[in-house]
PDB file of C-alpha atoms and ligand atoms in Angstrom:
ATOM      1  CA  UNK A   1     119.693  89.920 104.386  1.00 95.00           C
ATOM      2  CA  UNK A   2     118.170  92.545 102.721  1.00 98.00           C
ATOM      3  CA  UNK A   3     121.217  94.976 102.818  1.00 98.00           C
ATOM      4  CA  UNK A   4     124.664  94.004 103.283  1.00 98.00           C
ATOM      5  CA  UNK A   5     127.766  95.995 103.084  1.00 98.00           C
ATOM      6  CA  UNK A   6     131.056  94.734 103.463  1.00 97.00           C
ATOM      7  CA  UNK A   7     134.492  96.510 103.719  1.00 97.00           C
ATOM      8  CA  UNK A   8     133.225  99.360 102.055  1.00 98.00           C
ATOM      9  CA  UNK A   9     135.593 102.332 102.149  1.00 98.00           C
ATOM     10  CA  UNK A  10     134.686 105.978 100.423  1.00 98.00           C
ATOM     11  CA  UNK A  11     136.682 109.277  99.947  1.00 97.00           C
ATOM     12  CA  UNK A  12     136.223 112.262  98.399  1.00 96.00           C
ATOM     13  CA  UNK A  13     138.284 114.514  96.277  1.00 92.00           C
ATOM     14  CA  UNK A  14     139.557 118.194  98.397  1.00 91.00           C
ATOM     15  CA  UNK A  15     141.995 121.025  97.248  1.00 92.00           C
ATOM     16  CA  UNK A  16     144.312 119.413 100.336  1.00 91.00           C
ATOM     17  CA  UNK A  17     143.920 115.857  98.996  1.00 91.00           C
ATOM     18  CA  UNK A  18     141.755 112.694  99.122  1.00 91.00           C
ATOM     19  CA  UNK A  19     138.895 112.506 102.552  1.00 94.00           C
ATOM     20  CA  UNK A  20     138.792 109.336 103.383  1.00 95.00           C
ATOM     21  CA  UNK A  21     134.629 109.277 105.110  1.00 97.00           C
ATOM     22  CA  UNK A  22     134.182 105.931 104.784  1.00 98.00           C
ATOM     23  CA  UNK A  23     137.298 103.164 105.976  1.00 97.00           C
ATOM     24  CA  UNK A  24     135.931  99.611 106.524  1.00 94.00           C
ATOM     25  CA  UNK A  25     131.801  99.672 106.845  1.00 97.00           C
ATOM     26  CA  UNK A  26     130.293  96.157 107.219  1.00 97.00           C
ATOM     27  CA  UNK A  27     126.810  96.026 107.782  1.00 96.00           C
ATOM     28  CA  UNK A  28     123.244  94.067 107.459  1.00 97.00           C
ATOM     29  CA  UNK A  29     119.804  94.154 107.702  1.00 98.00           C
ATOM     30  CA  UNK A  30     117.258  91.836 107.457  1.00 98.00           C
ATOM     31  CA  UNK A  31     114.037  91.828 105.959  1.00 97.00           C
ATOM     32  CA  UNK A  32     111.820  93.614 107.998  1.00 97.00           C
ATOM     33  CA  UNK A  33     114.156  94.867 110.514  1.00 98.00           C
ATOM     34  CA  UNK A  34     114.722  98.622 111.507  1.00 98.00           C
ATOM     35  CA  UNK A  35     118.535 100.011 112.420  1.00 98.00           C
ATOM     36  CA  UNK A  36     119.378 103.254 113.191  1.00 98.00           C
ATOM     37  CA  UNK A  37     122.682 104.805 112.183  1.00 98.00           C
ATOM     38  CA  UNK A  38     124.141 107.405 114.597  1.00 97.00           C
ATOM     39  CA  UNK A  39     127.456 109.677 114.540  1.00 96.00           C
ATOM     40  CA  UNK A  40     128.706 112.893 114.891  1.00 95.00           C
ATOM     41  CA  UNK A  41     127.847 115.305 112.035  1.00 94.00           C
ATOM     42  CA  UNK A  42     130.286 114.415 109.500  1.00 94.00           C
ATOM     43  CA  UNK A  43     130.581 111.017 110.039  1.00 96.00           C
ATOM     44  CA  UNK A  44     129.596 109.515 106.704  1.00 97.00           C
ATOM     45  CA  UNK A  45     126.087 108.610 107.652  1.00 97.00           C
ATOM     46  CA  UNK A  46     124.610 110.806 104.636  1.00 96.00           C
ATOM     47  CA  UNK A  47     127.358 109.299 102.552  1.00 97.00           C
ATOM     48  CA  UNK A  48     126.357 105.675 103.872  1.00 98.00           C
ATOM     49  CA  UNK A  49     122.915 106.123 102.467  1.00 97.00           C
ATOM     50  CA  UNK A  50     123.591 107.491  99.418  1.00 95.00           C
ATOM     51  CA  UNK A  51     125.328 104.489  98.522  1.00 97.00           C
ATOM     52  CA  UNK A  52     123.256 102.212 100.207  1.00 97.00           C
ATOM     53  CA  UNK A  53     120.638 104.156  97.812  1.00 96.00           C
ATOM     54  CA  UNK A  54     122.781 103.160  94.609  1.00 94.00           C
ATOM     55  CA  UNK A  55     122.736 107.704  94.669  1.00 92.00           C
ATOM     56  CA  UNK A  56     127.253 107.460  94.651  1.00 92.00           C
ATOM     57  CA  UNK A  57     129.371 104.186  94.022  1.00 93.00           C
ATOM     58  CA  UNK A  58     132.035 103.033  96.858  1.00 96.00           C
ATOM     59  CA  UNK A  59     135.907 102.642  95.986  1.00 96.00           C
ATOM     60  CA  UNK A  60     135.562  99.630  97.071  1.00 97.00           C
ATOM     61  CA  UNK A  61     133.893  96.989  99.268  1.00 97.00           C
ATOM     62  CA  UNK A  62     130.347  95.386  98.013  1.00 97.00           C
ATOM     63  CA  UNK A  63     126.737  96.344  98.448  1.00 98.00           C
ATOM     64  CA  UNK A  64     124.574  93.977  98.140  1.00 97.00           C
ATOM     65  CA  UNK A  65     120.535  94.736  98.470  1.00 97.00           C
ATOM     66  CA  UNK A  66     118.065  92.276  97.969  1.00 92.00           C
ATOM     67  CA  UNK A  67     120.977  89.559  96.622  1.00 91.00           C
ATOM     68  CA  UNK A  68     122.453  91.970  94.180  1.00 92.00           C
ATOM     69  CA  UNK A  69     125.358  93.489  94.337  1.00 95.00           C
ATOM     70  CA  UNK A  70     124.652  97.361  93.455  1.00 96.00           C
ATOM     71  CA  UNK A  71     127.995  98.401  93.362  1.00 94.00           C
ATOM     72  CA  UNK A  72     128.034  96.494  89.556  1.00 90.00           C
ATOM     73  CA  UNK A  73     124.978  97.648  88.162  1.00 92.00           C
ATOM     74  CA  UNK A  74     125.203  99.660  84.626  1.00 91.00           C
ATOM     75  CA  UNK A  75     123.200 102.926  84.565  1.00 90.00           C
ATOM     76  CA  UNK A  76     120.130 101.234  83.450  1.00 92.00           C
ATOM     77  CA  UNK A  77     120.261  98.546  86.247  1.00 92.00           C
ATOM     78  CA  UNK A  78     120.713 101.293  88.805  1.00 91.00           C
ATOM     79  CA  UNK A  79     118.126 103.007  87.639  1.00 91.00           C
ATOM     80  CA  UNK A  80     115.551 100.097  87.726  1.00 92.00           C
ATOM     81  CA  UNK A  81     116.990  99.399  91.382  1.00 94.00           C
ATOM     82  CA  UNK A  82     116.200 102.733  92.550  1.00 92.00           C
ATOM     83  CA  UNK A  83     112.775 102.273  90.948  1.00 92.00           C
ATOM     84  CA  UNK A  84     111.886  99.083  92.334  1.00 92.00           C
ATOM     85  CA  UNK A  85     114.399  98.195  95.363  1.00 96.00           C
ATOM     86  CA  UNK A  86     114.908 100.838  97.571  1.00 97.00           C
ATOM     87  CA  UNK A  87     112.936 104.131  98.976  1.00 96.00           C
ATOM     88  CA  UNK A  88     114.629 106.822 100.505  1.00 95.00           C
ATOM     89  CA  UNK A  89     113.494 109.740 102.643  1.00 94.00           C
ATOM     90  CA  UNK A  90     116.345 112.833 102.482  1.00 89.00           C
ATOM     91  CA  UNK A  91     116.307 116.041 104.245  1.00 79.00           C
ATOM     92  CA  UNK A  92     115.301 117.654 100.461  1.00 81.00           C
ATOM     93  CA  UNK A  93     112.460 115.805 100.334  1.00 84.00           C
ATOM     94  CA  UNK A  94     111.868 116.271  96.574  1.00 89.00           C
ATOM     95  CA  UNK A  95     108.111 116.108  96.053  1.00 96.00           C
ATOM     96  CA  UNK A  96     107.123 116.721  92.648  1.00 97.00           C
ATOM     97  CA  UNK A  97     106.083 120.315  92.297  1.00 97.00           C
ATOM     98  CA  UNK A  98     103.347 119.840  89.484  1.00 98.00           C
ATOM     99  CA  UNK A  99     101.629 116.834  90.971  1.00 98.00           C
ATOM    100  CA  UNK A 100      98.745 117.170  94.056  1.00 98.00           C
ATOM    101  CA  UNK A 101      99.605 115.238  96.923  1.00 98.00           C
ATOM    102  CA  UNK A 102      97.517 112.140  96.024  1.00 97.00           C
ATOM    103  CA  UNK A 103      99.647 111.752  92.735  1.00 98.00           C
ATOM    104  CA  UNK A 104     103.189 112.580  94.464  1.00 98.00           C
ATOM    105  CA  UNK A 105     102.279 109.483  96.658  1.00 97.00           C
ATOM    106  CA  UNK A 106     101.178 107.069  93.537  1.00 97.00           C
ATOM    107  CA  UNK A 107     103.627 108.351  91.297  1.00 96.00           C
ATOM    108  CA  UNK A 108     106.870 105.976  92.708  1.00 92.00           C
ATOM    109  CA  UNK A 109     103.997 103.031  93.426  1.00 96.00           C
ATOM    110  CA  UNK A 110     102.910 103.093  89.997  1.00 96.00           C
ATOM    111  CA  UNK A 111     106.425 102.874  88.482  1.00 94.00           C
ATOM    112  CA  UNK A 112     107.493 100.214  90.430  1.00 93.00           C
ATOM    113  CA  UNK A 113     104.434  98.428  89.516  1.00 95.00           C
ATOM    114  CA  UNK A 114     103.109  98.000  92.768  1.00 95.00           C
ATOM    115  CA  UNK A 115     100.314 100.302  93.003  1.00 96.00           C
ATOM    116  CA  UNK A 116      98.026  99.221  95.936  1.00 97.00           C
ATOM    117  CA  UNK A 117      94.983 101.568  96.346  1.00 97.00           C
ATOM    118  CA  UNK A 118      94.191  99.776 100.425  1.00 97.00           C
ATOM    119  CA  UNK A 119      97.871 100.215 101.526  1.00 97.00           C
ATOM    120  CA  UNK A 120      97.649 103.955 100.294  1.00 97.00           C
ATOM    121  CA  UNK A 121      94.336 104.709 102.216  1.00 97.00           C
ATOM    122  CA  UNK A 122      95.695 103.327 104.882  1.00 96.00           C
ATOM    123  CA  UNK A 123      98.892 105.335 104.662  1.00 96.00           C
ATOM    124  CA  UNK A 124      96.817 108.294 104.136  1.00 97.00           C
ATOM    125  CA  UNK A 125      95.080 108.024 106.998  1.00 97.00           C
ATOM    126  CA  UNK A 126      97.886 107.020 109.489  1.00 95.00           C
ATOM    127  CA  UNK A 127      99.766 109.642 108.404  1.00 95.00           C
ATOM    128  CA  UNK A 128      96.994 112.123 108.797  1.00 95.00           C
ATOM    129  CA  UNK A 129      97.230 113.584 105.644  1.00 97.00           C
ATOM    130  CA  UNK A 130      93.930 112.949 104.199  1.00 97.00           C
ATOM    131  CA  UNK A 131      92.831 116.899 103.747  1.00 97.00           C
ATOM    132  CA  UNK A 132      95.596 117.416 101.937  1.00 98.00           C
ATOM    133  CA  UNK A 133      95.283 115.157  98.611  1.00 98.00           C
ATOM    134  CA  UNK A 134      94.462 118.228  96.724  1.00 98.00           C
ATOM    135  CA  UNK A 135      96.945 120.392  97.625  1.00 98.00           C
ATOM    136  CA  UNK A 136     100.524 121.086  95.746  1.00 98.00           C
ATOM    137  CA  UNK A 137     103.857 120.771  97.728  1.00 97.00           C
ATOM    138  CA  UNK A 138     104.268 124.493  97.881  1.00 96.00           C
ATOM    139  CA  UNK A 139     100.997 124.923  99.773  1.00 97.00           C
ATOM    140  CA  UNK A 140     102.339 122.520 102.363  1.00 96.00           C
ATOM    141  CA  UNK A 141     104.581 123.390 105.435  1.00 92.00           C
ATOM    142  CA  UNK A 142     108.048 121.790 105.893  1.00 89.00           C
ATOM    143  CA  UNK A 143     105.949 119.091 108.454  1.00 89.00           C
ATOM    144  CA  UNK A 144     103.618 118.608 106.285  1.00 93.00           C
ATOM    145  CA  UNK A 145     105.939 117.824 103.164  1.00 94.00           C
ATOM    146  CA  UNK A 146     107.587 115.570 105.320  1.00 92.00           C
ATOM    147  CA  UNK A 147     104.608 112.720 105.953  1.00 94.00           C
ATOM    148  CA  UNK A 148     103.865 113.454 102.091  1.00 96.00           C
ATOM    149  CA  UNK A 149     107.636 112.290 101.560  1.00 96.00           C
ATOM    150  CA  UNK A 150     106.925 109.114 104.276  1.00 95.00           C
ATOM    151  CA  UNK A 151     103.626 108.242 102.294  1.00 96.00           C
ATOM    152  CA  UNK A 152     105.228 108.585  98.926  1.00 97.00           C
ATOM    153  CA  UNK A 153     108.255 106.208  99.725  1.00 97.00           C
ATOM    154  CA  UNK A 154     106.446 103.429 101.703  1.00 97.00           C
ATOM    155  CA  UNK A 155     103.351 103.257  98.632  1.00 97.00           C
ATOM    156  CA  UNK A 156     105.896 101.788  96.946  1.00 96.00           C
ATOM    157  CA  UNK A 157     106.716  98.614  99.133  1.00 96.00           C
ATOM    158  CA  UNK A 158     110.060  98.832  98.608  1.00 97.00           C
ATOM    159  CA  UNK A 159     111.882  95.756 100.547  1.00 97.00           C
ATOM    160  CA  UNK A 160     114.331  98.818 101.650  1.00 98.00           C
ATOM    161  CA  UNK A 161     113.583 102.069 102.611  1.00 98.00           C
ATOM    162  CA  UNK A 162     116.615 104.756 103.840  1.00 98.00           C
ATOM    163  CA  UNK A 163     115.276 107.799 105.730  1.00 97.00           C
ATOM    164  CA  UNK A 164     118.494 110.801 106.421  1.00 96.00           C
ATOM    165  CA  UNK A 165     116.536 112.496 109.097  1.00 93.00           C
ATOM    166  CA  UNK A 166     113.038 111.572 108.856  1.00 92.00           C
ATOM    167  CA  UNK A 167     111.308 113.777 111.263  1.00 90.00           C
ATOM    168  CA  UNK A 168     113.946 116.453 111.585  1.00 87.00           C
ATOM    169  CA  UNK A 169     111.716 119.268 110.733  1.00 83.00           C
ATOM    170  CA  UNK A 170     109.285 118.226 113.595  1.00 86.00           C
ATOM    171  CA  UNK A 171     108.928 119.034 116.523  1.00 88.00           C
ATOM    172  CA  UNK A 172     109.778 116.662 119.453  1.00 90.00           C
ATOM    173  CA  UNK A 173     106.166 115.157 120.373  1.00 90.00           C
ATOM    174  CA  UNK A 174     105.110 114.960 116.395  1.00 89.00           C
ATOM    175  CA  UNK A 175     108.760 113.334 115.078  1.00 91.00           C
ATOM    176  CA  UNK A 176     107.619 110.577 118.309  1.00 93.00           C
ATOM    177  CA  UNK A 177     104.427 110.118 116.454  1.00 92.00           C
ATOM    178  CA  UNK A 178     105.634 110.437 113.075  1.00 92.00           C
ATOM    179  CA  UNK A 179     108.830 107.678 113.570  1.00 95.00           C
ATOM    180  CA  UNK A 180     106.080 105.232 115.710  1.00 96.00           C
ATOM    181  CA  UNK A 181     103.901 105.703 112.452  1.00 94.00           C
ATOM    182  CA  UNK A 182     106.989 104.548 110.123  1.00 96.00           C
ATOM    183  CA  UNK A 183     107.880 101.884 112.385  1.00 97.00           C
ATOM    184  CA  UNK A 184     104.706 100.236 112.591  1.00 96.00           C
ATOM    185  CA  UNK A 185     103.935 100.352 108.691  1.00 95.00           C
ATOM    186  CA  UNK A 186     107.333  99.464 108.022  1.00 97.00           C
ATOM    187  CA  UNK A 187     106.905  96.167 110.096  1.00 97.00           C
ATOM    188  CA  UNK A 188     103.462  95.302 108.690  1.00 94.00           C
ATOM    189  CA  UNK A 189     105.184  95.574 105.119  1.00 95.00           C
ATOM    190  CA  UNK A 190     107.824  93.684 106.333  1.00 97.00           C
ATOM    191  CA  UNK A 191     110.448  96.910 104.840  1.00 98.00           C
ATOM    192  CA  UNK A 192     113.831  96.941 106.160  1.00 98.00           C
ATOM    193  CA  UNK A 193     114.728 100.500 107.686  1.00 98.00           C
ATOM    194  CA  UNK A 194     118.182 102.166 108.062  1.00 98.00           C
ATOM    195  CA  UNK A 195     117.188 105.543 109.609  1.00 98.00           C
ATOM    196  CA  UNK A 196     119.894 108.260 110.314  1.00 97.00           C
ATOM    197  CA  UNK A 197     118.745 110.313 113.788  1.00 95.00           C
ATOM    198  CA  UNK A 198     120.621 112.491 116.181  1.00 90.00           C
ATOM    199  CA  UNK A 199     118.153 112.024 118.785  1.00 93.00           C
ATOM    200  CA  UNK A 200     118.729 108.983 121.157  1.00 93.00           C
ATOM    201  CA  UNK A 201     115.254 108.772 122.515  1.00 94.00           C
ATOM    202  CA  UNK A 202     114.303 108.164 118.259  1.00 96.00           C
ATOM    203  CA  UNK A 203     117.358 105.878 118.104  1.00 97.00           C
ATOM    204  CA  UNK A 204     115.934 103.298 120.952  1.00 97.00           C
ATOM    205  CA  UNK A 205     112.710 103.342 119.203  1.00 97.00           C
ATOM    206  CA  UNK A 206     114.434 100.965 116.440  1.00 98.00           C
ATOM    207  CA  UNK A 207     114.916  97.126 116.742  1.00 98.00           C
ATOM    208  CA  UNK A 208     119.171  97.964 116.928  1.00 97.00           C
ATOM    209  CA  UNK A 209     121.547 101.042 116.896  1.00 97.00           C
ATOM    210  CA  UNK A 210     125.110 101.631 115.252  1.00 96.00           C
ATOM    211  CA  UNK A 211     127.165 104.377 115.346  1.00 97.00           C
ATOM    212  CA  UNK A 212     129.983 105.739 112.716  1.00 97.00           C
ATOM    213  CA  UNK A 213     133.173 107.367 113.795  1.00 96.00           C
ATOM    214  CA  UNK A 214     136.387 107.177 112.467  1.00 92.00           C
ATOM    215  CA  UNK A 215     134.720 105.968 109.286  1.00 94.00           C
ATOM    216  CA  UNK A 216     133.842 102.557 111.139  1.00 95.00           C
ATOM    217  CA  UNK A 217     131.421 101.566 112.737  1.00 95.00           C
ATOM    218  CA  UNK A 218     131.804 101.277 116.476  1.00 92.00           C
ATOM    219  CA  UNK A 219     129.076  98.326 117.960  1.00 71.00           C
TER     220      UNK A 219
HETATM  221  P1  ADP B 301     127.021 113.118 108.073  1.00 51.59           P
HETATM  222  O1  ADP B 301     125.789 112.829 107.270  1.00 51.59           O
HETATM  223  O2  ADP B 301     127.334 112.057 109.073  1.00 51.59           O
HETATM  224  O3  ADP B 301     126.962 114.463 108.708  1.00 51.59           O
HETATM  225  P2  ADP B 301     128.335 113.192 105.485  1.00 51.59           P
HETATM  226  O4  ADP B 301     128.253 111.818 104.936  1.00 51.59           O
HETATM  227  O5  ADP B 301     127.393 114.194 104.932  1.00 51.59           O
HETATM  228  O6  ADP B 301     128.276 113.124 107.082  1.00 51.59           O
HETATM  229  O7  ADP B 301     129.805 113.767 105.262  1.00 51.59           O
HETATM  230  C1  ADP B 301     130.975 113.091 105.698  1.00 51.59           C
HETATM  231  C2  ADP B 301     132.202 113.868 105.280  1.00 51.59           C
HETATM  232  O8  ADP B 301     132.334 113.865 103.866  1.00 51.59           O
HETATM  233  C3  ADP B 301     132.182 115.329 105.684  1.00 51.59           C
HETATM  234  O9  ADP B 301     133.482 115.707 106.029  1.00 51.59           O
HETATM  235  C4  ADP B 301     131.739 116.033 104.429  1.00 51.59           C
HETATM  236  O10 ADP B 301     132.248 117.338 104.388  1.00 51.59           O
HETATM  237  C5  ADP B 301     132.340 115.165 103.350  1.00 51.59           C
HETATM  238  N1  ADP B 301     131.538 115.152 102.115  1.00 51.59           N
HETATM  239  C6  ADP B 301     130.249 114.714 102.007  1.00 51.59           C
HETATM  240  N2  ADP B 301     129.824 114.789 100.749  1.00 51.59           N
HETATM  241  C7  ADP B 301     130.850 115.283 100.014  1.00 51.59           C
HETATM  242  C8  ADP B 301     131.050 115.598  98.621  1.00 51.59           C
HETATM  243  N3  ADP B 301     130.077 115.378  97.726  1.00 51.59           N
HETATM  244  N4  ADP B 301     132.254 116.097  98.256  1.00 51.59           N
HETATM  245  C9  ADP B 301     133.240 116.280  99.150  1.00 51.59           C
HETATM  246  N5  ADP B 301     133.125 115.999 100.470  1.00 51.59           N
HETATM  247  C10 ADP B 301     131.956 115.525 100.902  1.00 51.59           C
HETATM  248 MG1   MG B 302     124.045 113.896 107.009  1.00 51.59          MG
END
C-alpha cells in the first residue's frame, strides 16, 4: 500500500464547539492505483487530503504513506516527506510567481532529487504546454496554470500524488482531456492517485470510487 489510513477521526475548533469532519476514515491505495474521493461539499474530502498531504495532523487514527506513519513525523521529517513522498494539486495552485514555467516545473523535481529531463519533455508535451516555458504564472490563464500545476507535481515522481479538484477550472471537454492525460502518466510512473471530483463522468474514469458522508466513508 502506498497510502493507508485507518480510524482516522478529525474536528475542528467553532465558537459553538468542536466539528467533528472526520469520524472513522479507513482507506488504501496501492502503488500505481487511481481512487477518486466523492461527497457532498463539506464532507471532509479537502480535509482528507490535507492530511493525507502531511498539510494538518489527525486526532487520531494512523497515516501511513509509503510504510511510514506521517502522523509521527517531527517538523523536519514532514517536511522531507512533503519534499520527496507526496505531490499535491489544490484548487490554489501555488506556482511560484518569480520562476518561468520551465523552472516552476523543475523546481519540486530538483529538490526531491529526481530531476529527469525525458519525463519532463514528455510531460511538456502531453500536457501541451510547450509555448509556454517562458512565460510567468501571471501571464497564464486559470487553465493554463492548472496543467503548469499537473506538470510541476508529476516531474517529481512522487509515489503519491493528491489532486483537490484537478480540472475544476476547465471546461467539460478539456478537464476529459486533461484527467485522461493525468491518468495515463500517472500509470506509466506507476503514482498512486487520490483525486477529489464532483463530476461522476471524471469519477468513473478512475480504477475505484469512494464517497464521504457522515465523516465515513460509505463503499
Ligand atoms: P469538502 O472539501 O468536502 O467540501 P472540507 O474538508 O473543506 O470539505 O470541510 C469539511 C468541514 O470542515 C466543513 O464543515 C468546513 O466548514 C470545516 N472546515 C474545514 N476546514 C476548516 C478549518 N480550517 N477550520 C474550521 N473548520 C473547517
Ligand atoms: Mg474541498
Amino acid at each position: 500500500m502506498i497510502l493507508s489510513l485507518s480510524d482516522v477521526t478529525k474536528s475542528y475548533r467553532s465558537a459553538e464547539g468542536p466539528i467533528a469532519v472526520l469520524k472513522s476514515v479507513t482507506l488504501g491505495l496501492a502503488q500505481g492505483e487511481s481512487l477518486a474521493l466523492t461527497g457532498e461539499s463539506g464532507s471532509g474530502k479537502s480535509t482528507l487530503l490535507h492530511l493525507a498531504g502531511g498539510l494538518d495532523r489527525p486526532d487520531s487514527g494512523s497515516i501511513l504513506v509509503n510504510g511510514r506513519d506521517i502522523t509521527a513525523l517531527d517538523d523536519t521529517g514532514r517536511a522531507s516527506f512533503r519534499r520527496t513522498d507526496v505531490g499535491v494539486i489544490f484548487q490554489q495552485f501555488n506556482l511560484i510567481p518569480s520562476l518561468d514555467v520551465a523552472d516552476n516545473i523543475s523546481f519540486h523535481a530538483r529538490l526531491a532529487g529526481r530531476f529527469d529531463a525525458a519525463w519532463e519533455a514528455e510531460l511538456v508535451n502531453e500536457l501541451g504546454i510547450g509555448q509556454l516555458l517562458k512565460r510567468y504564472p501571471e501571464q497564464l490563464s486559470g487553465g493554463q496554470q492548472q496543467r503548469v500545476a499537473i506538470g510541476r507535481t508529476l516531474a517529481a515522481k512522487p509515489p503519491l500524488v493528491l489532486a483537490d479538484e484537478p480540472t475544476g477550472n476547465l471546461d467539460e471537454a478539456t478537464a476529459d482531456i486533461v484527467l485522461d492525460i493525468m491518468l495515463r502518466l500517472t500509470k506509466s510512473a506507476k503514482i498512486a492517485l487520490l483525486l477529489v471530483t464532483h463530476s461522476n463522468r471524471l469519477a468513473d474514469k478512475l480504477d475505484r470510487r469512494i464517497t464521504l458522508s457522515g465523516g465515513k466513508v460509505v463503499p
